[in-house]
Amino acid sequence: MDRVVIVGASMGGLRAAEQLRAAGYEGELIAIGDEPHMPYNRPPLSKEVLAAEVTHAAVAFRLRDSVADVTWRLGTPVAAADLDAGELTLADGSTLACDGLVVATGLRPRRLPLPGGEDRRHVVRTLDDAARLRPCLTPGARVVVVGAGFVGCEVAATARTLGAEVTVVAPETEPMLRPLGPELGAALRARHEARGVTFHLGATVRAFTDTGVTLSSGADLAADVVVEAVGSTPRTEWLEGNGLDLSDGVLCDGTLRVEGRPNVVAVGDVARFPNPRYDDVPRRVEHWSIPTDTAKRAARTLLGEDGGPFLPLPSFWSDQYDLRLQSFGAPALGEDVRVLEGDLETEAVVGHHRDGRLVGVVMLGMARRMAHYRGRLLDDVPALT
Amino acid sequence: MKVIVDMDRCQDHGQCVFSAPEVFRLDDAGHLVYEADPDESLRDAVEEAADVCPLQAITVG
C-alpha cells in the first residue's frame, strides 16, 4: 500500500493518520477536509470556547512528529468515490487515486425542516459556527435552544452563564433523557431551572416567525437567537454508488473494515460497527472517545493485522455550570436505571442495566468513584464465541 | 521524556490517570498532579493519556 487517503480532517482523521504511522505504515498519507481549519477539538465549542473568545489556537490538536509529512487538503470536500477504481473526486473536480481509504467524514448537524428566521438560526458543530454564535450570546438576549441533548444542554448552560434569557424546547420528557435516564434527566433540568432556564418539554417548533418561533402547542416564543441542536446526520453521500450499506453511517465489521471492501476502513462517529462487549448489533457511537479508539483499530485492520476482538468502552462527559457528568459504558442500552450511590440532589452514580447486567454508569460528580466503576465495566467482558 | 500539562486548561477530568497511572494521579482534593520527567519506557502510555485528555492539555516532548 503506497497511498492512503483519509477523507475527513477532524479528530478521527488525525487519529487515523497517527495510528497508521504508529502501526508502521510508511507510505504517502493525504487527509482531505471540507473545513478550512487543521483538526481541532470540538467539545469546548459548546462550553469554554463559546464562553470566551473563539480561536482555532484554543482548540487545535497538537500534531505529533509522526504526522508531520501528511498532506492536508483543507477546504475541499470529497464529492464522490469510485471504490472499485480506487479513485476519489473532489468538489473542485480534481481526482485522486488511493490504495487505501479511511472514511472519517463524521456528521453534519440536522436542521429543522422549516423556512424563515435565517438571520437568527444557529448550529454548533464547527469552529465557524461557534464564532458566529458567540457574539449573539449577550446579557438579556432571548435565546431559544431547540433540542435537549448534549449540545443543547451545554449551549443552554453557557448562554445562561453569559446572561442570556434561555428557553429550551425539546420533544422528550426530560433533558438528555436517553443517556441519563428519567431521574437524572429531571435532576439536570432542576439545576438548569434553578439558574433561570425555562423548559418547554414534549414540544417541537412548528414555525419560524418574524419575532421568534411558534411551538407545536401554538404558543409563540420571542427569540433573538435560535440554536438548532436537534442531532446530526452521518456524512456518507460521497460514498453512494458503491453498493455499501449507508442506512446509518457506513456499515463496518467488528474490525472497522467497511463491509466487502478490503482496503477501506471507517473511524469515528460515521462508522457503524458491532461491539461484542454488548451484542452483535452494529451501532454508531457519537462519543468523544470513539475516534481515538476506532482509529487505533482501523489503522491496523487496513494494514492487514489481526488484532482480536474490538471491545471499546465508550465514555462521555458533559460540563454544565459547575456540574460534571461523566459516563462509562453504554447507558443508553440500559432499561433498568437506578441510583447506585449518593443522591441526585448532590452527587450520585446512576447505573444502567440490561438483563440484570450493568452496561453503563453516569456519574453526577463523584469523581472519587470513577476508577471503581470504570474498572468494573472494563473488566466485564462477556465470553466471546 | 518531558511532560507538560497546561494547568490553565486542565479541569481535573482524570482520564489521563487511567492511561498512565505511573505519571498522572488525582490528589485527595481531586486535582491533577503529575511526574514531569517520566521514564522513556512509559511513552506509549503517556501518549495515550495525551490523546484522551478532554481539554487536550497534555504535551509530550
XYZ file of N, CA, C and O in Angstrom, chain A residues 71-182:
448
model
N -0.051 15.164 3.962
C -0.522 16.262 3.114
C -1.970 16.574 3.485
O -2.831 15.695 3.436
N -2.219 17.797 3.894
C -3.574 18.203 4.284
C -4.186 19.009 3.147
O -3.650 20.045 2.767
N -5.299 18.519 2.627
C -6.011 19.298 1.599
C -7.295 19.783 2.246
O -8.281 19.042 2.341
N -7.267 21.005 2.710
C -8.369 21.540 3.514
C -9.257 22.461 2.687
O -8.825 23.014 1.672
N -10.491 22.589 3.130
C -11.457 23.432 2.412
C -11.912 22.813 1.109
O -12.417 23.496 0.226
N -11.741 21.501 0.990
C -12.066 20.804 -0.264
C -12.829 19.519 0.031
O -12.214 18.493 0.257
N -14.142 19.551 0.073
C -14.860 18.294 0.326
C -14.679 17.281 -0.803
O -14.415 17.668 -1.945
N -14.813 16.015 -0.465
C -14.839 14.968 -1.486
C -16.276 14.835 -1.976
O -17.206 14.766 -1.175
N -16.436 14.830 -3.292
C -17.780 14.778 -3.870
C -18.225 13.347 -4.138
O -19.408 13.027 -4.001
N -17.275 12.487 -4.527
C -17.659 11.126 -4.903
C -16.459 10.197 -4.776
O -15.311 10.638 -4.777
N -16.780 8.907 -4.649
C -15.730 7.893 -4.576
C -16.104 6.735 -5.486
O -17.258 6.297 -5.488
N -15.150 6.255 -6.255
C -15.318 5.019 -7.020
C -14.379 4.002 -6.376
O -13.176 3.999 -6.643
N -14.939 3.164 -5.533
C -14.089 2.278 -4.734
C -13.466 1.168 -5.567
O -12.356 0.724 -5.270
N -14.181 0.708 -6.628
C -13.601 -0.323 -7.486
C -12.344 0.195 -8.178
O -11.341 -0.508 -8.297
N -12.415 1.453 -8.610
C -11.277 2.047 -9.317
C -10.259 2.643 -8.356
O -9.151 3.000 -8.774
N -10.630 2.790 -7.077
C -9.738 3.428 -6.111
C -9.517 4.900 -6.444
O -8.393 5.400 -6.392
N -10.594 5.583 -6.770
C -10.454 6.987 -7.176
C -11.491 7.878 -6.494
O -12.671 7.538 -6.435
N -11.012 9.013 -6.007
C -11.884 9.995 -5.374
C -12.020 11.204 -6.286
O -11.061 11.579 -6.957
N -13.204 11.800 -6.262
C -13.407 13.058 -6.988
C -13.708 14.142 -5.969
O -14.623 13.999 -5.146
N -12.914 15.207 -5.996
C -13.116 16.301 -5.051
C -14.117 17.316 -5.599
O -14.412 17.329 -6.792
N -14.600 18.169 -4.703
C -15.616 19.137 -5.103
C -15.105 20.102 -6.162
O -15.883 20.658 -6.924
N -13.789 20.297 -6.224
C -13.246 21.201 -7.250
C -13.031 20.493 -8.581
O -12.472 21.067 -9.513
N -13.463 19.220 -8.665
C -13.402 18.496 -9.926
C -12.138 17.662 -10.088
O -12.060 16.819 -10.981
N -11.143 17.870 -9.245
C -9.911 17.097 -9.363
C -10.130 15.668 -8.864
O -11.068 15.400 -8.111
N -9.266 14.772 -9.294
C -9.384 13.376 -8.861
C -8.096 12.960 -8.157
O -7.051 13.594 -8.305
N -8.245 11.892 -7.375
C -7.135 11.450 -6.537
C -7.225 9.934 -6.427
O -8.269 9.403 -6.050
N -6.140 9.246 -6.769
C -6.124 7.788 -6.660
C -5.635 7.386 -5.270
O -4.862 8.099 -4.652
N -6.128 6.242 -4.796
C -5.640 5.764 -3.497
C -5.655 4.238 -3.453
O -6.472 3.603 -4.109
N -4.727 3.672 -2.687
C -4.715 2.214 -2.459
C -5.529 1.859 -1.230
O -6.115 0.796 -1.142
N -5.491 2.737 -0.258
C -6.235 2.516 0.982
C -7.036 3.762 1.299
O -6.614 4.878 0.988
N -8.212 3.547 1.916
C -9.097 4.683 2.196
C -9.591 4.599 3.635
O -10.004 3.530 4.097
N -9.528 5.740 4.327
C -10.103 5.845 5.664
C -11.279 6.810 5.597
O -11.107 7.968 5.210
N -12.452 6.308 5.951
C -13.657 7.143 5.972
C -13.745 7.802 7.341
O -13.883 7.121 8.363
N -13.636 9.128 7.365
C -13.632 9.850 8.650
C -14.438 11.139 8.518
O -14.078 12.166 9.089
N -15.533 11.063 7.769
C -16.263 12.301 7.431
C -17.230 12.748 8.521
O -17.813 13.826 8.400
N -17.430 11.932 9.549
C -18.209 12.406 10.688
C -19.652 12.751 10.370
O -20.310 12.092 9.558
N -20.118 13.804 11.000
C -21.533 14.144 10.977
C -21.727 15.598 10.559
O -20.819 16.412 10.685
N -22.931 15.886 10.107
C -23.319 17.286 9.966
C -24.558 17.499 10.822
O -25.355 16.574 11.024
N -24.722 18.714 11.358
C -25.885 18.938 12.217
C -27.184 18.871 11.422
O -27.244 19.347 10.295
N -28.173 18.247 12.013
C -29.508 18.259 11.424
C -30.081 19.672 11.558
O -29.791 20.366 12.520
N -30.910 20.073 10.634
C -31.592 21.360 10.718
C -33.086 21.129 10.795
O -33.598 20.103 10.343
N -33.798 22.078 11.375
C -35.252 22.000 11.378
C -35.729 22.235 9.954
O -35.315 23.205 9.314
N -36.595 21.356 9.456
C -37.024 21.493 8.058
C -38.109 22.557 7.917
O -39.222 22.284 7.454
N -37.785 23.761 8.332
C -38.752 24.865 8.335
C -38.099 26.097 7.726
O -36.928 26.362 7.986
N -38.848 26.865 6.945
C -38.276 28.089 6.368
C -38.318 29.252 7.363
O -39.013 29.187 8.377
N -37.565 30.287 7.059
C -37.634 31.533 7.817
C -36.601 31.637 8.903
O -35.911 30.670 9.238
N -36.483 32.853 9.431
C -35.612 33.105 10.582
C -34.133 32.907 10.330
O -33.366 32.770 11.283
N -33.718 32.920 9.068
C -32.323 32.558 8.738
C -31.291 33.385 9.498
O -30.248 32.868 9.892
N -31.592 34.676 9.696
C -30.582 35.537 10.317
C -30.368 35.228 11.794
O -29.385 35.643 12.385
N -31.278 34.497 12.412
C -31.101 34.219 13.848
C -30.901 32.742 14.153
O -30.778 32.350 15.296
N -30.859 31.913 13.124
C -30.729 30.462 13.340
C -29.267 30.034 13.355
O -28.498 30.413 12.478
N -28.937 29.209 14.338
C -27.553 28.765 14.517
C -27.498 27.259 14.755
O -28.453 26.657 15.236
N -26.326 26.694 14.456
C -25.985 25.349 14.924
C -24.613 25.460 15.582
O -23.925 26.473 15.430
N -24.221 24.429 16.326
C -22.881 24.436 16.921
C -22.214 23.109 16.600
O -22.405 22.110 17.295
N -21.478 23.105 15.506
C -20.725 21.902 15.151
C -19.265 22.273 14.865
O -18.358 21.577 15.266
N -19.097 23.381 14.169
C -17.741 23.758 13.765
C -17.286 25.006 14.509
O -18.072 25.720 15.128
N -15.993 25.264 14.381
C -15.397 26.477 14.942
C -16.085 27.720 14.375
O -16.379 28.675 15.107
N -16.360 27.691 13.079
C -17.002 28.857 12.459
C -18.427 29.037 12.992
O -18.890 30.171 13.153
N -19.113 27.921 13.268
C -20.449 28.021 13.884
C -20.359 28.730 15.230
O -21.157 29.610 15.549
N -19.382 28.313 16.041
C -19.233 28.891 17.383
C -18.866 30.372 17.299
O -19.364 31.195 18.075
N -18.009 30.699 16.327
C -17.596 32.098 16.169
C -18.779 32.980 15.760
O -18.861 34.144 16.141
N -19.713 32.420 15.019
C -20.887 33.186 14.590
C -21.880 33.344 15.745
O -22.508 34.395 15.904
N -21.984 32.296 16.572
C -22.961 32.337 17.672
C -22.476 33.197 18.831
O -23.260 33.921 19.459
N -21.200 33.104 19.125
C -20.629 33.728 20.323
C -21.066 35.196 20.535
O -21.553 35.545 21.616
N -20.938 36.075 19.547
C -21.303 37.484 19.798
C -22.803 37.699 20.017
O -23.199 38.769 20.489
N -23.619 36.699 19.715
C -25.076 36.836 19.904
C -25.490 36.526 21.340
O -26.623 36.835 21.737
N -24.609 35.882 22.097
C -24.981 35.445 23.451
C -24.656 36.557 24.451
O -23.744 36.455 25.255
N -25.426 37.615 24.388
C -25.180 38.793 25.221
C -26.180 38.811 26.373
O -27.233 38.169 26.299
N -25.862 39.543 27.440
C -26.816 39.633 28.554
C -28.186 40.124 28.068
O -28.275 41.110 27.337
N -29.207 39.384 28.455
C -30.565 39.761 28.088
C -31.024 39.262 26.731
O -32.218 39.332 26.417
N -30.116 38.749 25.915
C -30.533 38.203 24.618
C -31.497 37.046 24.860
O -31.287 36.237 25.762
N -32.544 36.998 24.040
C -33.514 35.904 24.195
C -33.082 34.746 23.305
O -33.113 34.849 22.090
N -32.671 33.668 23.956
C -32.107 32.521 23.242
C -33.041 31.326 23.390
O -33.362 30.922 24.511
N -33.498 30.804 22.276
C -34.273 29.564 22.297
C -33.369 28.448 21.787
O -32.823 28.533 20.677
N -33.184 27.435 22.612
C -32.396 26.272 22.219
C -33.369 25.155 21.872
O -34.186 24.761 22.714
N -33.304 24.673 20.644
C -34.190 23.591 20.225
C -33.404 22.293 20.318
O -32.415 22.108 19.610
N -33.842 21.412 21.216
C -33.117 20.163 21.437
C -32.478 20.181 22.809
O -31.911 21.190 23.243
N -32.572 19.063 23.527
C -32.062 18.985 24.897
C -31.105 17.813 25.048
O -31.099 17.104 26.047
N -30.278 17.593 24.019
C -29.212 16.603 24.128
C -27.968 17.268 24.692
O -28.041 18.301 25.365
N -26.805 16.680 24.406
C -25.545 17.237 24.907
C -25.369 18.692 24.478
O -25.155 19.574 25.302
N -25.426 18.910 23.170
C -25.141 20.248 22.656
C -26.183 21.243 23.156
O -25.840 22.331 23.625
N -27.446 20.861 23.114
C -28.495 21.771 23.559
C -28.326 22.163 25.018
O -28.384 23.349 25.374
N -28.096 21.186 25.877
C -27.952 21.479 27.308
C -26.700 22.293 27.590
O -26.711 23.198 28.436
N -25.614 21.971 26.916
C -24.370 22.710 27.166
C -24.465 24.145 26.661
O -24.028 25.092 27.344
N -25.048 24.319 25.498
C -25.216 25.686 24.976
C -26.164 26.475 25.886
O -25.928 27.650 26.174
N -27.213 25.820 26.359
C -28.146 26.500 27.273
C -27.411 26.977 28.526
O -27.572 28.119 28.965
N -26.582 26.105 29.095
C -25.843 26.468 30.310
C -24.867 27.610 30.033
O -24.762 28.565 30.814
N -24.151 27.509 28.913
C -23.182 28.558 28.577
C -23.881 29.887 28.328
O -23.463 30.933 28.832
N -24.964 29.854 27.561
C -25.683 31.094 27.241
C -26.258 31.724 28.500
O -26.208 32.942 28.691
N -26.778 30.897 29.389
C -27.344 31.415 30.639
C -26.245 32.029 31.511
O -26.436 33.097 32.110
N -25.096 31.354 31.551
C -23.964 31.879 32.322
C -23.503 33.232 31.778
O -23.046 34.090 32.536
N -23.671 33.423 30.471
C -23.299 34.698 29.855
C -24.384 35.759 30.040
O -24.249 36.874 29.566
N -25.492 35.371 30.668
C -26.523 36.350 30.987
C -27.707 36.381 30.043
O -28.593 37.234 30.180
N -27.751 35.439 29.088
C -28.883 35.404 28.167
C -30.122 34.824 28.864
O -30.007 34.114 29.868
N -31.301 35.170 28.326
C -32.565 34.578 28.784
C -32.778 33.324 27.949
O -32.986 33.423 26.736
N -32.726 32.150 28.578
C -32.654 30.909 27.810
C -33.906 30.058 27.982
O -34.354 29.816 29.114
N -34.453 29.601 26.862
C -35.569 28.662 26.853
C -35.164 27.445 26.040
O -34.598 27.585 24.956
N -35.421 26.270 26.587
C -35.105 25.028 25.879
C -36.410 24.369 25.433
O -37.332 24.203 26.244
N -36.472 24.002 24.167
C -37.642 23.332 23.605
C -37.214 21.949 23.122
O -36.247 21.840 22.358
N -37.881 20.895 23.583
C -37.493 19.547 23.154
C -38.680 18.600 23.267
O -39.542 18.765 24.132
N -38.733 17.580 22.403
C -39.865 16.659 22.413
C -39.851 15.661 23.565
O -40.891 15.113 23.921
N -38.687 15.437 24.169
C -38.608 14.432 25.235
C -39.227 14.958 26.527
O -39.542 16.135 26.655
N -39.362 14.053 27.509
C -39.951 14.444 28.791
C -38.919 15.051 29.733
O -39.283 15.737 30.692
N -37.622 14.785 29.501
C -36.555 15.365 30.317
C -35.348 15.620 29.415
O -35.178 14.948 28.402
N -34.480 16.564 29.815
C -33.257 16.767 29.035
C -32.338 15.551 29.105
O -32.292 14.853 30.111
N -31.603 15.319 28.039
C -30.631 14.222 27.924
C -31.231 12.895 28.391
O -30.567 12.094 29.063
N -32.473 12.688 28.026
C -33.218 11.541 28.548
C -32.553 10.208 28.210
O -32.428 9.335 29.069
N -32.112 10.054 26.976
C -31.597 8.751 26.559
C -30.298 8.402 27.279
O -30.208 7.326 27.871
N -29.306 9.270 27.293
C -28.087 8.878 28.021
C -28.209 8.913 29.540
O -27.491 8.186 30.217
N -29.091 9.733 30.080
C -29.126 9.895 31.539
C -30.237 9.112 32.215
O -30.125 8.789 33.400
N -31.327 8.834 31.503
C -32.493 8.239 32.146
C -33.356 9.329 32.769
O -32.925 10.473 32.918
N -34.594 8.970 33.150
C -35.553 9.995 33.595
C -35.201 10.689 34.908
O -35.399 11.901 35.035
